[in-house]
Amino acid sequence: MKRDILTIAMPKGRIMEEAMEIWQKARLPIPFDLEDTRKLILTIEGEAVEWILAKPMDVPTYVEYGVADIGIVGKDVLMETEREVYELLDLKISPCRLSVAGLPQTINHEIVPRIASKYPRVAEKYFREQGKQVEVVQLHGSVELGPIIGLADRIVDIVSTGRTLKENGLVEMETIAHITTRLIANQVSYRMKQEKIKEIIERLSEVI
Ligand code: PRP
């Protein structure tokens, strides 16, 4: 942990665009070369702040280990990674659902249905709590392929607009959780850098 600098883990991709909007509205500083860079650590001139650009699934890891003081991350990733971090604020951006989906009108003959997912832990927990035995196969993307090509009976995945499901002939069957983006903090940083972090929470709260 860098004593005098607040390090923020930002997830590269979809969430970052919306997070930046809210950051801007809250008058929090943003690195100006963000759009046009491959750099993974960005500093902001005149500000004791740095951003690290991370894969969304890795954000809680950076925050738990304290190499980032705070982070922006989807509740889906928090549920999957189960990292020891403080969840400080619901930014209410990037809303979506974590759902079970599959091909319509299929009768499942399998005794142990196979579930494809980027969220193996969430999937396993969900079916276990329902008393159902399943085999979970982890994929890293394009999960909707699973039932179409016969790899899996069902998927557990993010549904946002529902377009990916629709265009691939799949239907949403059960909702596991409603998801939004959260602000998280390292537990030690939250104490040591309380003033800075609280100011960010206050400013963000005003614009949520
Ligand atoms: C996510 C998710 C779905 C899709 C849902 O995938 O895993 O596939 O978005 O969005 P929709 O309901 O608006 O269609 P992502 O785009 O992150 O790509 P990936 O499948 O390669 O992970």
XYZ file of N, CA and C and ligand atoms in Angstrom:
646
model
N 0.836 -1.200 0.000
C 0.000 0.000 0.000
C 0.875 1.256 0.000
N 0.561 2.159 -0.925
C 1.311 3.418 -0.961
C 0.646 4.389 0.004
N 1.460 4.915 0.918
C 0.924 5.714 2.015
C 0.138 6.952 1.585
N 0.754 7.698 0.667
C 0.168 9.014 0.361
C -0.681 9.027 -0.891
N -0.784 7.881 -1.535
C -1.544 7.847 -2.789
C -2.738 6.919 -2.630
N -3.856 7.316 -3.191
C -5.021 6.438 -3.186
C -5.063 5.697 -4.519
N -4.947 4.380 -4.452
C -4.943 3.575 -5.676
C -6.333 2.983 -5.905
N -6.843 3.203 -7.107
C -8.200 2.766 -7.437
C -8.140 1.703 -8.538
N -8.736 0.554 -8.296
C -8.787 -0.497 -9.326
C -10.059 -0.319 -10.148
N -9.860 -0.061 -11.428
C -10.995 0.136 -12.337
C -11.108 -1.070 -13.267
N -12.315 -1.564 -13.483
C -12.455 -2.715 -14.383
C -12.483 -2.243 -15.835
N -11.598 -2.819 -16.633
C -11.569 -2.447 -18.053
C -12.855 -2.912 -18.716
N -13.366 -2.096 -19.631
C -14.537 -2.529 -20.400
C -15.800 -1.805 -20.036
N -16.907 -2.541 -20.194
C -18.247 -1.993 -20.087
C -18.501 -1.105 -18.868
N -18.160 -1.630 -17.678
C -18.475 -0.896 -16.457
C -17.707 0.417 -16.397
N -16.492 0.400 -16.951
C -15.640 1.581 -16.790
C -16.258 2.819 -17.412
N -16.885 2.656 -18.559
C -17.505 3.816 -19.213
C -18.545 4.459 -18.302
N -19.407 3.632 -17.749
C -20.454 4.172 -16.871
C -19.868 4.689 -15.558
N -18.833 4.006 -15.083
C -18.193 4.447 -13.839
C -17.547 5.817 -14.040
N -16.966 6.010 -15.217
C -16.322 7.298 -15.493
C -17.331 8.433 -15.526
N -18.501 8.156 -16.076
C -19.553 9.178 -16.112
C -19.907 9.636 -14.692
N -20.096 8.647 -13.841
C -20.493 8.961 -12.471
C -19.340 9.651 -11.725
N -18.130 9.252 -12.032
C -16.921 9.855 -11.448
C -16.854 11.338 -11.829
N -17.147 11.582 -13.106
C -17.108 12.953 -13.612
C -18.187 13.822 -12.959
N -19.383 13.252 -12.890
C -20.495 13.972 -12.263
C -20.165 14.319 -10.815
N -19.461 13.413 -10.166
C -19.117 13.616 -8.751
C -17.901 14.543 -8.594
N -17.424 15.070 -9.690
C -16.247 15.963 -9.728
C -15.021 15.285 -9.104
N -14.867 14.012 -9.405
C -13.667 13.300 -8.960
C -12.689 13.259 -10.141
N -11.391 13.328 -9.861
C -10.423 13.435 -10.955
C -10.298 12.153 -11.781
N -10.126 12.359 -13.095
C -10.005 11.247 -14.046
C -8.727 11.438 -14.858
N -7.967 10.364 -15.095
C -6.767 10.507 -15.938
C -7.176 10.962 -17.339
N -6.461 11.923 -17.904
C -6.962 12.491 -19.158
C -6.611 11.645 -20.381
N -5.612 10.761 -20.251
C -5.199 9.983 -21.427
C -5.854 8.597 -21.474
N -6.995 8.483 -20.807
C -7.629 7.179 -20.616
C -8.057 6.487 -21.916
N -8.639 7.267 -22.811
C -9.227 6.708 -24.031
C -8.175 6.061 -24.933
N -7.002 6.666 -24.922
C -6.051 6.395 -25.970
C -4.769 5.776 -25.423
N -4.926 4.778 -24.554
C -3.702 4.264 -23.946
C -3.761 2.760 -23.729
N -2.587 2.182 -23.699
C -2.473 0.770 -23.310
C -1.832 0.652 -21.940
N -1.557 1.808 -21.350
C -0.956 1.788 -20.012
C -1.927 1.161 -19.028
N -1.382 0.489 -18.025
C -2.249 -0.166 -17.052
C -2.264 0.567 -15.711
N -1.307 1.488 -15.554
C -1.320 2.333 -14.363
C -1.365 3.780 -14.831
N -2.364 4.498 -14.380
C -2.528 5.877 -14.827
C -2.483 6.814 -13.629
N -1.706 7.870 -13.772
C -1.640 8.848 -12.693
C -2.386 10.106 -13.132
N -2.655 10.958 -12.189
C -3.365 12.195 -12.493
C -2.533 13.343 -11.949
N -2.147 14.230 -12.847
C -1.256 15.317 -12.444
C -1.874 16.169 -11.339
N -1.096 16.401 -10.334
C -1.554 17.270 -9.252
C -2.485 16.583 -8.265
N -2.737 15.292 -8.462
C -3.640 14.573 -7.560
C -2.908 13.372 -6.957
N -3.175 13.109 -5.693
C -2.534 11.959 -5.044
C -3.366 10.701 -5.285
N -3.637 10.448 -6.565
C -4.506 9.328 -6.945
C -3.899 8.596 -8.128
N -4.001 7.268 -8.142
C -3.639 6.550 -9.363
C -4.696 5.490 -9.657
N -4.850 5.182 -10.935
C -5.806 4.159 -11.349
C -5.030 2.951 -11.840
N -5.464 1.775 -11.459
C -4.947 0.597 -12.147
C -6.107 -0.022 -12.921
N -5.827 -0.369 -14.162
C -6.871 -0.909 -15.025
C -6.785 -2.427 -15.000
N -7.833 -3.052 -14.507
C -7.780 -4.493 -14.245
C -8.896 -5.229 -14.978
N -8.717 -6.505 -15.156
C -9.813 -7.358 -15.610
C -10.870 -7.350 -14.492
N -12.144 -7.228 -14.838
C -13.171 -7.130 -13.791
C -13.056 -8.208 -12.707
N -12.820 -9.450 -13.124
C -12.758 -10.561 -12.157
C -11.583 -10.412 -11.190
N -10.586 -9.601 -11.558
C -9.396 -9.451 -10.705
C -9.483 -8.270 -9.740
N -10.465 -7.405 -9.934
C -10.544 -6.199 -9.090
C -10.594 -6.542 -7.592
N -11.465 -7.475 -7.153
C -11.487 -7.789 -5.713
C -10.161 -8.356 -5.201
N -9.421 -9.025 -6.066
C -8.112 -9.572 -5.654
C -7.143 -8.437 -5.346
N -7.048 -7.474 -6.256
C -6.166 -6.326 -6.008
C -6.556 -5.605 -4.723
N -7.851 -5.488 -4.512
C -8.318 -4.746 -3.331
C -8.074 -5.559 -2.058
N -8.348 -6.852 -2.086
C -8.106 -7.657 -0.879
C -6.632 -7.625 -0.478
N -5.754 -7.727 -1.471
C -4.314 -7.742 -1.177
C -3.747 -6.354 -0.893
N -4.559 -5.322 -1.067
C -4.130 -3.972 -0.695
C -3.264 -3.275 -1.728
N -3.110 -3.847 -2.918
C -2.366 -3.132 -3.955
C -3.267 -2.073 -4.592
N -4.565 -2.203 -4.379
C -5.497 -1.112 -4.659
C -6.242 -0.840 -3.363
N -6.457 0.440 -3.066
C -7.178 0.781 -1.832
C -8.676 0.608 -2.000
N -9.157 1.051 -3.157
C -10.584 0.890 -3.446
C -10.745 0.336 -4.864
N -11.941 -0.085 -5.196
C -12.173 -0.636 -6.534
C -13.629 -0.504 -6.928
N -13.844 -0.613 -8.222
C -15.186 -0.576 -8.777
C -15.445 -1.952 -9.371
N -16.565 -2.556 -8.993
C -16.768 -3.942 -9.422
C -18.244 -4.326 -9.392
N -18.629 -5.232 -10.265
C -20.006 -5.719 -10.294
C -20.270 -6.662 -9.126
N -21.514 -6.646 -8.647
C -21.894 -7.546 -7.557
C -21.707 -9.014 -7.983
N -21.860 -9.286 -9.279
C -21.659 -10.646 -9.788
C -20.244 -11.139 -9.491
N -19.273 -10.248 -9.695
C -17.870 -10.606 -9.451
C -17.617 -10.761 -7.950
N -18.250 -9.909 -7.149
C -18.099 -10.047 -5.689
C -18.657 -11.381 -5.218
N -19.809 -11.762 -5.772
C -20.434 -13.029 -5.386
C -19.550 -14.210 -5.785
N -18.918 -14.102 -6.936
C -18.119 -15.220 -7.428
C -16.783 -15.330 -6.693
N -16.149 -14.188 -6.442
C -14.789 -14.237 -5.905
C -14.759 -14.358 -4.381
N -15.823 -13.911 -3.726
C -15.907 -13.983 -2.254
C -14.649 -13.485 -1.561
N -14.128 -12.367 -2.011
C -12.918 -11.798 -1.405
C -13.254 -11.022 -0.131
N -12.260 -10.913 0.749
C -12.450 -10.180 2.006
C -12.245 -8.696 1.751
N -13.293 -8.024 1.352
C -13.226 -6.575 1.113
C -14.469 -5.936 1.727
N -14.400 -4.625 1.938
C -15.597 -3.920 2.382
C -16.374 -3.461 1.160
N -17.679 -3.707 1.190
C -18.535 -3.191 0.126
C -19.124 -1.882 0.649
N -18.748 -0.770 0.006
C -19.078 0.536 0.596
C -20.333 1.172 0.035
N -20.555 0.988 -1.262
C -21.614 1.770 -1.890
C -22.130 1.069 -3.141
N -23.439 1.146 -3.317
C -24.052 0.650 -4.555
C -24.125 1.826 -5.525
N -23.368 1.757 -6.593
C -23.338 2.880 -7.550
C -24.558 2.854 -8.480
N -25.292 1.773 -8.420
C -26.533 1.608 -9.187
C -26.330 1.760 -10.699
N -25.123 1.463 -11.164
C -24.890 1.504 -12.610
C -24.734 0.077 -13.149
N -24.782 -0.056 -14.484
C -24.690 -1.344 -15.167
C -25.621 -2.406 -14.568
N -26.912 -2.093 -14.437
C -27.812 -3.094 -13.853
C -28.008 -4.290 -14.792
N -28.047 -5.452 -14.225
C -28.295 -6.670 -15.009
C -28.727 -7.769 -14.044
N -28.952 -8.954 -14.586
C -29.349 -10.077 -13.727
C -28.372 -11.233 -13.923
N -28.196 -11.981 -12.873
C -27.449 -13.232 -12.990
C -28.511 -14.314 -13.047
N -28.586 -14.996 -14.165
C -29.734 -15.885 -14.385
C -29.342 -17.266 -14.880
N -30.300 -18.172 -14.746
C -30.184 -19.492 -15.361
C -30.925 -19.409 -16.697
N -30.297 -19.882 -17.767
C -30.955 -19.852 -19.077
C -30.695 -21.163 -19.803
N -31.485 -21.377 -20.834
C -31.314 -22.603 -21.616
C -32.175 -22.571 -22.853
N -32.163 -23.645 -23.577
C -33.026 -23.754 -24.755
C -34.468 -23.935 -24.280
N -35.448 -23.336 -24.971
C -36.830 -23.467 -24.514
C -37.363 -24.877 -24.770
N -38.331 -25.241 -23.954
C -39.064 -26.492 -24.138
C -38.199 -27.737 -24.259
N -37.105 -27.744 -23.551
C -36.333 -28.977 -23.556
C -36.656 -29.756 -22.289
N -36.858 -31.025 -22.472
C -37.079 -31.856 -21.291
C -35.720 -32.412 -20.901
N -35.397 -32.163 -19.655
C -34.064 -32.535 -19.231
C -34.038 -33.972 -18.713
N -33.398 -34.838 -19.495
C -33.345 -36.247 -19.095
C -32.136 -36.556 -18.218
N -31.228 -35.614 -18.190
C -29.996 -35.873 -17.454
C -30.276 -35.962 -15.952
N -29.654 -36.929 -15.309
C -29.807 -37.029 -13.857
C -29.000 -35.908 -13.206
N -27.827 -35.680 -13.746
C -26.997 -34.583 -13.253
C -26.796 -33.597 -14.408
N -27.651 -32.563 -14.490
C -27.523 -31.621 -15.596
C -26.186 -30.873 -15.571
N -25.724 -30.569 -16.755
C -24.455 -29.849 -16.839
C -24.729 -28.358 -17.053
N -24.044 -27.541 -16.266
C -24.261 -26.093 -16.287
C -22.966 -25.403 -16.725
N -23.028 -24.624 -17.805
C -21.843 -23.872 -18.221
C -21.919 -22.464 -17.641
N -20.783 -21.960 -17.155
C -20.825 -20.632 -16.524
C -19.451 -20.016 -16.362
N -19.458 -18.664 -16.390
C -18.264 -17.912 -15.999
C -18.244 -17.767 -14.480
N -19.341 -18.208 -13.854
C -19.502 -18.040 -12.398
C -19.700 -19.404 -11.742
N -18.669 -20.262 -11.768
C -18.844 -21.624 -11.259
C -19.244 -21.694 -9.793
N -18.687 -20.810 -8.975
C -19.020 -20.845 -7.542
C -20.467 -20.463 -7.300
N -20.892 -19.395 -7.979
C -22.274 -18.934 -7.814
C -23.224 -20.032 -8.279
N -22.900 -20.625 -9.416
C -23.767 -21.660 -9.982
C -23.854 -22.852 -9.030
N -22.706 -23.303 -8.547
C -22.702 -24.461 -7.653
C -23.518 -24.188 -6.390
N -23.294 -23.002 -5.828
C -23.994 -22.630 -4.589
C -25.504 -22.573 -4.842
N -25.897 -21.954 -5.939
C -27.325 -21.787 -6.236
C -28.039 -23.136 -6.334
N -27.451 -24.055 -7.087
C -28.127 -25.352 -7.255
C -28.039 -26.203 -5.989
N -26.931 -26.057 -5.262
C -26.798 -26.812 -4.007
C -27.888 -26.384 -3.026
N -28.105 -25.066 -2.944
C -29.130 -24.556 -2.022
C -30.533 -25.001 -2.424
N -30.685 -25.323 -3.699
C -31.977 -25.828 -4.155
C -32.075 -27.343 -4.030
N -31.009 -27.938 -3.521
C -30.978 -29.386 -3.353
C -30.827 -30.129 -4.671
N -30.309 -29.428 -5.687
C -30.149 -30.083 -6.991
C -28.681 -30.380 -7.246
N -28.449 -31.583 -7.734
C -27.078 -31.947 -8.055
C -26.786 -31.578 -9.510
N -25.728 -30.828 -9.748
C -25.363 -30.443 -11.116
C -23.858 -30.588 -11.303
N -23.460 -30.615 -12.569
C -22.030 -30.580 -12.874
C -21.768 -29.219 -13.515
N -20.863 -28.450 -12.943
C -20.611 -27.110 -13.470
C -19.330 -27.113 -14.309
N -19.442 -26.566 -15.506
C -18.283 -26.456 -16.391
C -17.937 -24.982 -16.537
N -16.723 -24.618 -16.193
C -16.355 -23.207 -16.292
C -15.953 -22.817 -17.713
N -16.547 -21.729 -18.182
C -16.132 -21.128 -19.450
C -15.698 -19.695 -19.159
N -15.009 -19.088 -20.106
C -14.524 -17.725 -19.868
C -15.209 -16.689 -20.736
N -16.198 -17.087 -21.491
C -16.937 -16.145 -22.329
C -17.794 -16.903 -23.315
N -18.641 -16.163 -24.063
C -19.549 -16.780 -25.034
C -20.253 -18.009 -24.459
N -20.673 -17.868 -23.233
C -21.263 -18.985 -22.483
C -22.532 -19.512 -23.161
N -23.215 -18.597 -23.865
C -24.474 -18.969 -24.538
C -24.285 -20.102 -25.546
N -23.053 -20.304 -25.973
C -22.779 -21.422 -26.890
C -23.102 -22.769 -26.249
N -22.910 -22.853 -24.950
C -23.013 -24.122 -24.226
C -24.177 -25.007 -24.632
N -25.428 -24.519 -24.413
C -26.586 -25.381 -24.729
C -26.766 -25.595 -26.235
N -26.329 -24.618 -27.036
C -26.545 -24.722 -28.488
C -25.693 -25.828 -29.082
N -24.476 -25.930 -28.636
C -23.596 -26.937 -29.230
C -23.552 -28.232 -28.418
N -24.387 -28.271 -27.386
C -24.517 -29.536 -26.656
C -23.473 -29.766 -25.580
N -22.813 -28.695 -25.173
C -21.847 -28.846 -24.082
C -22.555 -28.884 -22.729
N -23.655 -28.106 -22.632
C -24.330 -27.986 -21.336
C -25.840 -27.990 -21.519
N -26.552 -28.334 -20.427
C -28.017 -28.289 -20.453
C -28.519 -26.880 -20.179
N -27.787 -26.164 -19.332
C -28.189 -24.815 -18.938
C -26.938 -23.952 -18.830
N -27.175 -22.636 -18.734
C -26.054 -21.748 -18.406
C -26.441 -20.895 -17.196
N -25.439 -20.398 -16.511
C -25.643 -19.354 -15.511
C -24.814 -18.189 -15.999
N -25.492 -17.087 -16.332
C -24.751 -15.972 -16.910
C -25.480 -14.653 -16.689
N -24.795 -13.583 -17.050
C -25.349 -12.233 -16.959
C -26.338 -12.001 -18.094
N -27.494 -11.458 -17.748
C -28.455 -11.015 -18.749
C -28.645 -9.515 -18.543
N -28.368 -8.770 -19.600
C -28.526 -7.315 -19.473
C -29.714 -6.882 -20.322
N -29.521 -6.742 -21.617
C -30.662 -6.405 -22.486
C -31.450 -7.663 -22.864
N -30.838 -8.813 -22.742
C -31.462 -10.072 -23.149
C -31.207 -10.400 -24.618
N -30.459 -9.530 -25.268
C -30.248 -9.693 -26.707
C -29.423 -10.950 -27.051
N -28.387 -11.186 -26.272
C -27.532 -12.352 -26.563
C -28.339 -13.644 -26.453
N -29.178 -13.730 -25.412
C -30.014 -14.931 -25.258
C -30.932 -15.068 -26.477
N -31.629 -13.974 -26.785
C -32.633 -13.997 -27.844
C -32.022 -14.395 -29.186
N -30.910 -13.755 -29.496
C -30.311 -14.007 -30.814
C -29.708 -15.405 -30.916
N -29.581 -16.075 -29.787
C -29.064 -17.441 -29.820
C -30.124 -18.473 -29.439
N -31.384 -18.015 -29.435
C -32.503 -18.936 -29.221
C -32.612 -19.487 -27.817
N -32.095 -18.742 -26.834
C -32.167 -19.218 -25.443
C -33.183 -18.388 -24.657
N -33.683 -18.953 -23.570
C -34.620 -18.214 -22.724
C -34.120 -18.182 -21.268
N -34.474 -17.066 -20.622
C -34.119 -16.907 -19.215
C -35.101 -17.728 -18.392
N -34.601 -18.552 -17.471
C -35.482 -19.453 -16.728
C -35.641 -19.086 -15.264
N -34.560 -18.712 -14.638
C -34.622 -18.333 -13.217
C -33.645 -17.184 -12.986
N -34.048 -16.263 -12.126
C -33.124 -15.174 -11.766
C -32.443 -15.525 -10.454
N -31.129 -15.527 -10.474
C -30.379 -15.830 -9.243
C -30.186 -14.561 -8.421
N -29.840 -13.457 -9.083
C -29.610 -12.208 -8.341
C -29.699 -11.007 -9.263
N -30.121 -9.890 -8.692
C -30.078 -8.628 -9.420
C -28.729 -7.969 -9.120
N -28.083 -7.509 -10.191
C -26.692 -7.072 -10.071
C -26.565 -5.581 -10.401
N -25.741 -4.887 -9.609
C -25.319 -3.523 -9.969
C -23.844 -3.400 -9.611
N -23.278 -2.248 -9.922
C -21.856 -2.032 -9.671
C -21.625 -1.451 -8.275
N -20.585 -1.918 -7.620
C -20.310 -1.510 -6.234
C -18.934 -0.851 -6.093
N -18.829 -0.005 -5.060
C -17.535 0.541 -4.651
C -17.050 -0.316 -3.486
N -15.828 -0.844 -3.593
C -15.293 -1.691 -2.520
C -13.985 -1.099 -1.991
N -13.601 -1.526 -0.808
C -12.343 -1.020 -0.228
C -11.582 -2.127 0.479
N -10.284 -1.959 0.477
C -9.426 -2.815 1.286
C -9.680 -2.469 2.762
N -9.672 -3.493 3.602
C -10.077 -3.267 4.988
C -9.103 -2.377 5.762
N -7.815 -2.513 5.465
C -6.821 -1.672 6.144
C -6.857 -0.255 5.565
N -6.927 -0.174 4.244
C -6.987 1.155 3.611
C -8.166 1.959 4.131
N -9.261 1.258 4.360
C -10.476 1.955 4.795
C -10.234 2.682 6.120
N -9.379 2.081 6.960
C -9.046 2.748 8.228
C -7.964 3.814 8.030
N -6.908 3.428 7.284
C -5.742 4.312 7.151
C -6.031 5.531 6.265
N -6.908 5.356 5.302
C -7.160 6.442 4.344
C -8.624 6.876 4.387
N -9.140 6.806 5.612
C -10.560 7.011 5.817
C -11.075 8.336 5.248
N -10.281 9.400 5.489
C -10.731 10.727 5.069
C -10.943 10.775 3.557
N -9.928 10.318 2.835
C -10.001 10.342 1.367
C -11.142 9.476 0.842
N -11.275 8.294 1.432
C -12.293 7.360 0.952
C -13.693 7.888 1.278
N -13.825 8.472 2.458
C -15.143 9.008 2.833
C -15.551 10.153 1.909
N -14.566 10.950 1.507
C -14.890 12.058 0.598
C -15.414 11.508 -0.736
N -14.785 10.450 -1.196
C -15.248 9.834 -2.450
C -16.665 9.288 -2.287
N -16.909 8.625 -1.166
C -18.253 8.082 -0.921
C -19.279 9.215 -0.896
N -18.937 10.293 -0.197
C -19.881 11.416 -0.109
C -20.188 12.006 -1.470
N -19.128 12.236 -2.239
C -19.338 12.851 -3.560
C -20.141 11.945 -4.484
N -19.825 10.647 -4.431
C -20.564 9.709 -5.289
C -22.021 9.614 -4.842
N -22.231 9.592 -3.538
C -23.604 9.478 -3.016
C -24.483 10.617 -3.516
N -23.888 11.798 -3.679
C -24.662 12.942 -4.139
C -25.186 12.781 -5.564
N -24.493 11.969 -6.363
C -24.877 11.895 -7.783
C -25.502 10.555 -8.195
N -25.586 9.633 -7.250
C -26.164 8.319 -7.591
C -27.668 8.454 -7.837
C -22.021 -10.621 -21.218
C -22.790 -11.822 -20.700
C -23.721 -12.133 -21.828
C -24.034 -10.767 -22.393
C -25.385 -10.303 -21.891
O -21.011 -11.069 -22.028
O -21.909 -12.883 -20.377
O -23.114 -12.947 -22.791
O -23.015 -9.885 -21.932
O -25.741 -9.047 -22.409
P -27.129 -8.824 -23.151
O -28.202 -9.422 -22.315
O -27.242 -7.319 -23.227
O -27.045 -9.440 -24.507
P -19.824 -10.159 -22.562
O -20.304 -9.188 -23.571
O -19.143 -9.549 -21.394
O -18.887 -11.160 -23.360
P -18.385 -12.627 -23.021
O -19.525 -13.545 -23.305
O -17.260 -12.860 -23.951
O -17.965 -12.655 -21.590
